[in-house]
mmCIF file of C-alpha atoms in Angstrom:
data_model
loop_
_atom_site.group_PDB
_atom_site.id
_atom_site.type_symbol
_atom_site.label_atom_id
_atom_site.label_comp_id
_atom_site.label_asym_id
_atom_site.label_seq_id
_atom_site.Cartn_x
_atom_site.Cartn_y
_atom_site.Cartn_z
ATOM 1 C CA UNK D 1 -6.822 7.935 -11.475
ATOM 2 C CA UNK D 2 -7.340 8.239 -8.025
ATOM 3 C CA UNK D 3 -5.514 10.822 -5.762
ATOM 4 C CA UNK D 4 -5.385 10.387 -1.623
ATOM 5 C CA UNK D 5 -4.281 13.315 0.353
ATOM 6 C CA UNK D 6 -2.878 12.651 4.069
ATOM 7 C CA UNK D 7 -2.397 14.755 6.917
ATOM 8 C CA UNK D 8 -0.316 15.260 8.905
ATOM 9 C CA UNK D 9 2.839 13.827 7.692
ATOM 10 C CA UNK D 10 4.270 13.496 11.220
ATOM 11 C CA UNK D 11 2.588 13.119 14.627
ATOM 12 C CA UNK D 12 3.705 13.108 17.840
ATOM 13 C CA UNK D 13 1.405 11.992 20.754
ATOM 14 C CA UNK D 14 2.190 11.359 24.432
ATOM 15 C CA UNK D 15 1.061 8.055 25.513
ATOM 16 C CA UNK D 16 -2.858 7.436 26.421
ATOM 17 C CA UNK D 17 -3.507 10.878 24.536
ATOM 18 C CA UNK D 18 -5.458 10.246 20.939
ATOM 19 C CA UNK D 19 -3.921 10.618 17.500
ATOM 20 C CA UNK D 20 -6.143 11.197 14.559
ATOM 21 C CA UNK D 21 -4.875 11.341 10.648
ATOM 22 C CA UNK D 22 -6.681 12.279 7.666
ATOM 23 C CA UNK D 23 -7.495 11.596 4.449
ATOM 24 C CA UNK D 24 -9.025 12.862 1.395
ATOM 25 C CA UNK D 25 -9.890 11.151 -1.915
ATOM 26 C CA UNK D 26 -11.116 12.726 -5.609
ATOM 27 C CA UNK D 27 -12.754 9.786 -7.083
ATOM 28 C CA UNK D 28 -16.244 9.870 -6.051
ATOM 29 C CA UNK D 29 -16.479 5.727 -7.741
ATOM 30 C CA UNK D 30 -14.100 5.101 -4.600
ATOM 31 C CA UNK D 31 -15.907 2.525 -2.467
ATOM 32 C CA UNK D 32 -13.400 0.533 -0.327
ATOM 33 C CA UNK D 33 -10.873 2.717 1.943
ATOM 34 C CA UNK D 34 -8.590 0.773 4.058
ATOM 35 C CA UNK D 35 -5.848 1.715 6.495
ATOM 36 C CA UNK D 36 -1.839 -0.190 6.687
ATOM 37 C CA UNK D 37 0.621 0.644 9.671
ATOM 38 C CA UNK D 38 4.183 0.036 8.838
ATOM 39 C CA UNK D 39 6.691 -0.683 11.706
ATOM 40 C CA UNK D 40 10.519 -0.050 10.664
ATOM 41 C CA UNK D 41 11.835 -2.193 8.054
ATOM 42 C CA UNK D 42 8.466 -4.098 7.686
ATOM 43 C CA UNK D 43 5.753 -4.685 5.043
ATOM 44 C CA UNK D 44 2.475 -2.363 5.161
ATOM 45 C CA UNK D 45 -0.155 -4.789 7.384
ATOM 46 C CA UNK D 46 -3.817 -3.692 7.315
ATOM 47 C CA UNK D 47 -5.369 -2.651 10.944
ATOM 48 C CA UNK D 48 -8.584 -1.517 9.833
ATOM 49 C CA UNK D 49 -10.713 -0.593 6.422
ATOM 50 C CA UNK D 50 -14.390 1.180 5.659
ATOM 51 C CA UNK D 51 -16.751 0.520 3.099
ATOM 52 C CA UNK D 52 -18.747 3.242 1.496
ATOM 53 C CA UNK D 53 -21.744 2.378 2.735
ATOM 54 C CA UNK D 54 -20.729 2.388 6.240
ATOM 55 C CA UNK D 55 -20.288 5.960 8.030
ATOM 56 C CA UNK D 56 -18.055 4.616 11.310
ATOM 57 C CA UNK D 57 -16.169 1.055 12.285
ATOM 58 C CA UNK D 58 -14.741 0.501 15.605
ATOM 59 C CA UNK D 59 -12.233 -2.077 16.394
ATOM 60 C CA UNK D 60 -11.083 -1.847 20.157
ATOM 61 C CA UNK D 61 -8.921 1.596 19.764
ATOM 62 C CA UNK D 62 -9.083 2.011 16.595
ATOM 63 C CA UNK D 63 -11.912 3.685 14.874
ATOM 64 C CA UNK D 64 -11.863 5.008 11.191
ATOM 65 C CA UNK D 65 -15.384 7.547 10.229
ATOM 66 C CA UNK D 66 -16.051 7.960 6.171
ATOM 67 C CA UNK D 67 -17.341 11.030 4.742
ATOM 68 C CA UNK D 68 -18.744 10.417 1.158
ATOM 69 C CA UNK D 69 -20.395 13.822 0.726
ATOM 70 C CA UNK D 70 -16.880 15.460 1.530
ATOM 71 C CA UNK D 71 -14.350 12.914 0.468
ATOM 72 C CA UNK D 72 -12.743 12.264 3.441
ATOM 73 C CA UNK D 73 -12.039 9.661 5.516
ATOM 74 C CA UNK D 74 -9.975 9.659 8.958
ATOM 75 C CA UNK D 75 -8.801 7.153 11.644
ATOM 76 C CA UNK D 76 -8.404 7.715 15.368
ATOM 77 C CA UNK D 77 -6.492 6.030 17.656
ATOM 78 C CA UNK D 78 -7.311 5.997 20.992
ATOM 79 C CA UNK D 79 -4.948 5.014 24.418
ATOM 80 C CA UNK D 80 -1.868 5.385 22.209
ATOM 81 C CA UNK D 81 0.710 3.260 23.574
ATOM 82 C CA UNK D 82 4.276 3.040 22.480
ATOM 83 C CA UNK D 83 4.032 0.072 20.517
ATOM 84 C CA UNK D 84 1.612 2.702 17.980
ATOM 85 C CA UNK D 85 4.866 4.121 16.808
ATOM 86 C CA UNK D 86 4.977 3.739 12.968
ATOM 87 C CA UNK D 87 3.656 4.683 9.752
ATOM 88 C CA UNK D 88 0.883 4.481 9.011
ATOM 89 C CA UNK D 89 -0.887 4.984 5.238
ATOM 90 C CA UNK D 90 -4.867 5.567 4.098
ATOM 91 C CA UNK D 91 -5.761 4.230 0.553
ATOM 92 C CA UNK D 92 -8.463 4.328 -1.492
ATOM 93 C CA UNK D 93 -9.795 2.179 -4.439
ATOM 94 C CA UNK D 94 -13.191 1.004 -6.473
ATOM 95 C CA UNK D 95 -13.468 -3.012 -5.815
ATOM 96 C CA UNK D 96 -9.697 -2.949 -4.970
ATOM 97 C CA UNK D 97 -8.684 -2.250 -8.575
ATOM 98 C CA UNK D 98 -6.184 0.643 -9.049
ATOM 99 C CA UNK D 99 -5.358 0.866 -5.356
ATOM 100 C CA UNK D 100 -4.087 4.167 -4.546
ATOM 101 C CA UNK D 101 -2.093 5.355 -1.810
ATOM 102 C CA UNK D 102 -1.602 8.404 0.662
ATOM 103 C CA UNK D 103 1.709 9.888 1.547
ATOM 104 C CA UNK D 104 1.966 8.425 5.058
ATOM 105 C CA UNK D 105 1.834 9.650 8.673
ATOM 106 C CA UNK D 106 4.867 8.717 11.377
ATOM 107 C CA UNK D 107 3.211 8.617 14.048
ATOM 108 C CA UNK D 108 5.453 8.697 17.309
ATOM 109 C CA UNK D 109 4.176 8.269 20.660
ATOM 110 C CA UNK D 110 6.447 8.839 23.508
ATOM 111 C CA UNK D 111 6.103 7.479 27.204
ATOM 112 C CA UNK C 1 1.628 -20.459 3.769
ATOM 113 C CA UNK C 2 4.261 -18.038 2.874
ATOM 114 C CA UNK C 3 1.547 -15.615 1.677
ATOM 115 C CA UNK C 4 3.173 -13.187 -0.904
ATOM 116 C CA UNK C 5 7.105 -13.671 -1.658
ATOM 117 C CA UNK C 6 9.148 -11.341 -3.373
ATOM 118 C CA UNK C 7 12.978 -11.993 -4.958
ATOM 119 C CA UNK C 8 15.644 -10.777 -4.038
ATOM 120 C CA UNK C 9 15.239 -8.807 -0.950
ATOM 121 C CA UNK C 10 18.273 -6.735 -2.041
ATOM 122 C CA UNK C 11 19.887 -5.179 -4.992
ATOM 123 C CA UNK C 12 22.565 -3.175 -6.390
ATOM 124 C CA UNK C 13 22.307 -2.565 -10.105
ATOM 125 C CA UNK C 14 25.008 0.216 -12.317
ATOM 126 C CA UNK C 15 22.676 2.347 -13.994
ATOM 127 C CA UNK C 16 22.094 1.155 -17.297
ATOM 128 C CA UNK C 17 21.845 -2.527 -16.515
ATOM 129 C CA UNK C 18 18.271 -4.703 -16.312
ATOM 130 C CA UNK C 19 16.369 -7.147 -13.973
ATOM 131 C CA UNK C 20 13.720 -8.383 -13.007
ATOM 132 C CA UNK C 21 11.517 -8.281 -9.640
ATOM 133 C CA UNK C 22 9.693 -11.891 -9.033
ATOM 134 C CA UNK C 23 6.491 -11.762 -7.192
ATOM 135 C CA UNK C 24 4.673 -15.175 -6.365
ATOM 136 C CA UNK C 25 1.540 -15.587 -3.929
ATOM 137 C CA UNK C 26 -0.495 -18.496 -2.868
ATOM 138 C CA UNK C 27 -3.577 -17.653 -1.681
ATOM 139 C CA UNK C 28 -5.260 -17.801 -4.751
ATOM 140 C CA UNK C 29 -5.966 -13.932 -5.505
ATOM 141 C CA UNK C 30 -6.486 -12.628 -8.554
ATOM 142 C CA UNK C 31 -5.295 -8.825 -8.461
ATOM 143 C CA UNK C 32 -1.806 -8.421 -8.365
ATOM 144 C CA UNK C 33 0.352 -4.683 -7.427
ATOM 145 C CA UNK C 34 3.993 -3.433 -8.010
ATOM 146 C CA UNK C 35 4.531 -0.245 -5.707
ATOM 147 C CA UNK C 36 7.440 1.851 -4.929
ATOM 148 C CA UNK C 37 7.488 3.302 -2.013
ATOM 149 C CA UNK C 38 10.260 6.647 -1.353
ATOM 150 C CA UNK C 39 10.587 8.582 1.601
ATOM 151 C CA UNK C 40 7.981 10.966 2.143
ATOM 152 C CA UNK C 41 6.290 9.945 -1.289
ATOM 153 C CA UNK C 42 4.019 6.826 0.467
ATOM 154 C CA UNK C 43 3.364 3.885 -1.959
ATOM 155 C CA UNK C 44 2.879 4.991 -5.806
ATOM 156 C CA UNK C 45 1.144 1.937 -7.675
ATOM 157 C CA UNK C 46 3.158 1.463 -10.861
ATOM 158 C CA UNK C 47 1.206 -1.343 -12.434
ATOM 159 C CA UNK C 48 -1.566 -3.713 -11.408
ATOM 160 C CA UNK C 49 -3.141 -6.781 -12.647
ATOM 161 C CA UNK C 50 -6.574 -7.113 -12.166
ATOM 162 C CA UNK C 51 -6.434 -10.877 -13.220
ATOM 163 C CA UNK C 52 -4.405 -12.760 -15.492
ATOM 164 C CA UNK C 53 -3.740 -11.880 -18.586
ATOM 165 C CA UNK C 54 -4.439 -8.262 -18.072
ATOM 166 C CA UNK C 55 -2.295 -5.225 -16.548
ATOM 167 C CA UNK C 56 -2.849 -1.711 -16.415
ATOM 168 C CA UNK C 57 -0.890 1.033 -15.757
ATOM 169 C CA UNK C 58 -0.925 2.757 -12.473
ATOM 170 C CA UNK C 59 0.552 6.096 -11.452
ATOM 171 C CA UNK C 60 3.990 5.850 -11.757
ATOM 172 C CA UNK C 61 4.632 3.056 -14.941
ATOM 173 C CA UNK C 62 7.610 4.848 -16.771
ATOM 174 C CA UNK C 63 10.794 2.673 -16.755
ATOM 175 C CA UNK C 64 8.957 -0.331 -16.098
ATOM 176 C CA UNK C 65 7.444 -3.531 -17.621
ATOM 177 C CA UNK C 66 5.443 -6.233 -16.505
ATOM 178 C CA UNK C 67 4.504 -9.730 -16.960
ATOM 179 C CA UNK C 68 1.297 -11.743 -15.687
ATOM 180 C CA UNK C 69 3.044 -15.026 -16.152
ATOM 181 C CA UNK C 70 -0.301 -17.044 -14.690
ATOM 182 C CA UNK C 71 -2.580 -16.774 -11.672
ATOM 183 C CA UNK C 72 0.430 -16.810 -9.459
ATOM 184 C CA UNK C 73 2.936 -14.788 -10.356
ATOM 185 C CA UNK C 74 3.602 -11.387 -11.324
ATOM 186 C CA UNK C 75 6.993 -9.950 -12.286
ATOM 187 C CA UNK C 76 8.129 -5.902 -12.597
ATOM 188 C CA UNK C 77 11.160 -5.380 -15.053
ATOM 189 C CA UNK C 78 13.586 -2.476 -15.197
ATOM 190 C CA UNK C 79 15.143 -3.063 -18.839
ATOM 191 C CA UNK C 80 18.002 0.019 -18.439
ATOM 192 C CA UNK C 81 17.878 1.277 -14.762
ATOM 193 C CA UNK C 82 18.398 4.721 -13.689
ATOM 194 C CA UNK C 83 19.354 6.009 -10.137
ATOM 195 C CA UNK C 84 15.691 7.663 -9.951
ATOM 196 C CA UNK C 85 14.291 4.217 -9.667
ATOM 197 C CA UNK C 86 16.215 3.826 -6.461
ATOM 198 C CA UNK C 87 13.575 2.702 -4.126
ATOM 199 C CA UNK C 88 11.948 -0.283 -2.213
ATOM 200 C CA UNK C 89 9.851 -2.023 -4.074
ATOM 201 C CA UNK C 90 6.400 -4.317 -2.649
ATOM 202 C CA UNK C 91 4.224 -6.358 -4.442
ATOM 203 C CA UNK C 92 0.674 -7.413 -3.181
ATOM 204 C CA UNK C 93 -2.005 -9.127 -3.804
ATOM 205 C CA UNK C 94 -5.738 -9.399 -3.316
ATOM 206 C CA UNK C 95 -9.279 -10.666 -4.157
ATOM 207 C CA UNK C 96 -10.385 -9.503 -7.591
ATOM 208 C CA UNK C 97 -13.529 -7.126 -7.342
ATOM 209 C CA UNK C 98 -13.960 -7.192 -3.884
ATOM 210 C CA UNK C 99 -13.067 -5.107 -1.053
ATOM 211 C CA UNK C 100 -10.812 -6.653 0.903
ATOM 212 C CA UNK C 101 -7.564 -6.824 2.377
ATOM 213 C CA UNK C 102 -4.121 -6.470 0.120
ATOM 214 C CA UNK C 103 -1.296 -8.653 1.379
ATOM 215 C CA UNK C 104 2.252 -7.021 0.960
ATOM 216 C CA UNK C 105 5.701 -8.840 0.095
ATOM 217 C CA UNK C 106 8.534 -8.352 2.512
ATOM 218 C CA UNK C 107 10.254 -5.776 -0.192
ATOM 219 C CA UNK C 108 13.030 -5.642 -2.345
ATOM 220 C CA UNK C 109 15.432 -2.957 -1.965
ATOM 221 C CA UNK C 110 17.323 -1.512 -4.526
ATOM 222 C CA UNK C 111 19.936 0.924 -5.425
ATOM 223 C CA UNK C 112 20.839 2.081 -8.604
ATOM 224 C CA UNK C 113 24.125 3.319 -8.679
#
């Protein structure tokens, strides 16, 4: 099956600076690699995915860039403000079948 | 619409004892997950259902059992619990075969004592 690798496992950011977390994958079949931020207590909510055959996907600060060649894929936050604090976890899966998860980053970002 | 709802939110089972995790969701999807999610560990899959009438085995299935009981629902069963399945559980749900979106329960947490 597939295996995701994320870095780091904690981040700390002061607020407006950028955080960016990464992501690697082994299955090369991967084609659909989405991103879930989970506040304290609360369910995983998507804030952003890629398909393979898109390189980069921007929605207002959030960005996420794909790198088939390489196997990676990595989000960027941009402005952080407080209210980014959480986890937040990369996946990776062919057609959304066998959905596989990273470890998780906490991402803290203090005024 | 509730989305995806799991039962119970909470648990306490002795180790050796059995239940089962009830997953129901109403928009119509046909994939199904059961993950466990442990500090530091992220979410492991431990079985999926691609539609139903199928599952498959995901990354972390032993100790576990589960049902496709029709389009809807999706249950995970512990038949003799150990403390090592001590965890919070979510189930989700998506579109079959297409990238899109999973929608996560509101977890179940349970100890194994």
């Amino acid at each position: 099956g597939e295996n995701v690798e994320q870095h780091p496992s904690t981040l700390s950011v002061q607020e407006g600076d950028s955080a960016v977390i990464k992501c690697t994958y082994s299955d090369s079949a991967s084609n659909y690699f989405p991103w879930y931020k989970q506040e304290l207590g609360k369910r995983p909510q998507l804030i952003i995915d890629i398909r393979s055959n898109v390189g980069e996907k921007k929605d207002q600060r959030i960005a996420v860039t794909l790198n088939k060649t390489a196997k990676h894929f990595s989000l960027h936050i941009t402005e952080t403000q407080p209210e980014d604090s959480a986890v937040y976890f990369c996946a990776a899966s062919f057609f959304n079948n066998d959905m596989r998860f990273g470890a998780g980053t906490r991402l803290t970002v203090k005024p | 619409n509730a989305g995806v709802t799991q039962t119970p939110k909470f648990q306490v089972l002795k180790t050796g004892q059995s239940m089962t995790l009830q997953c129901a969701q109403d928009m119509n999807h046909n994939s199904m997950y059961w993950y466990r999610q442990d500090p530091g560990m992220g979410l492991r899959l431990i079985y999926y259902s691609a539609s139903e009438g199928t599952t498959d085995k995901g990354e972390v299935p032993n100790g576990y059992n589960v049902s496709r009981l029709n389009k809807r629902e999706f249950s995970l069963r512990l038949e003799s619990a150990a403390p090592s399945q001590t965890s919070v559980y979510f189930c989700a749900s998506s579109e079959a075969d297409r990238n899109t979106e999973a929608f996560f329960g509101q977890g179940t947490r349970l100890t194994v004592v």
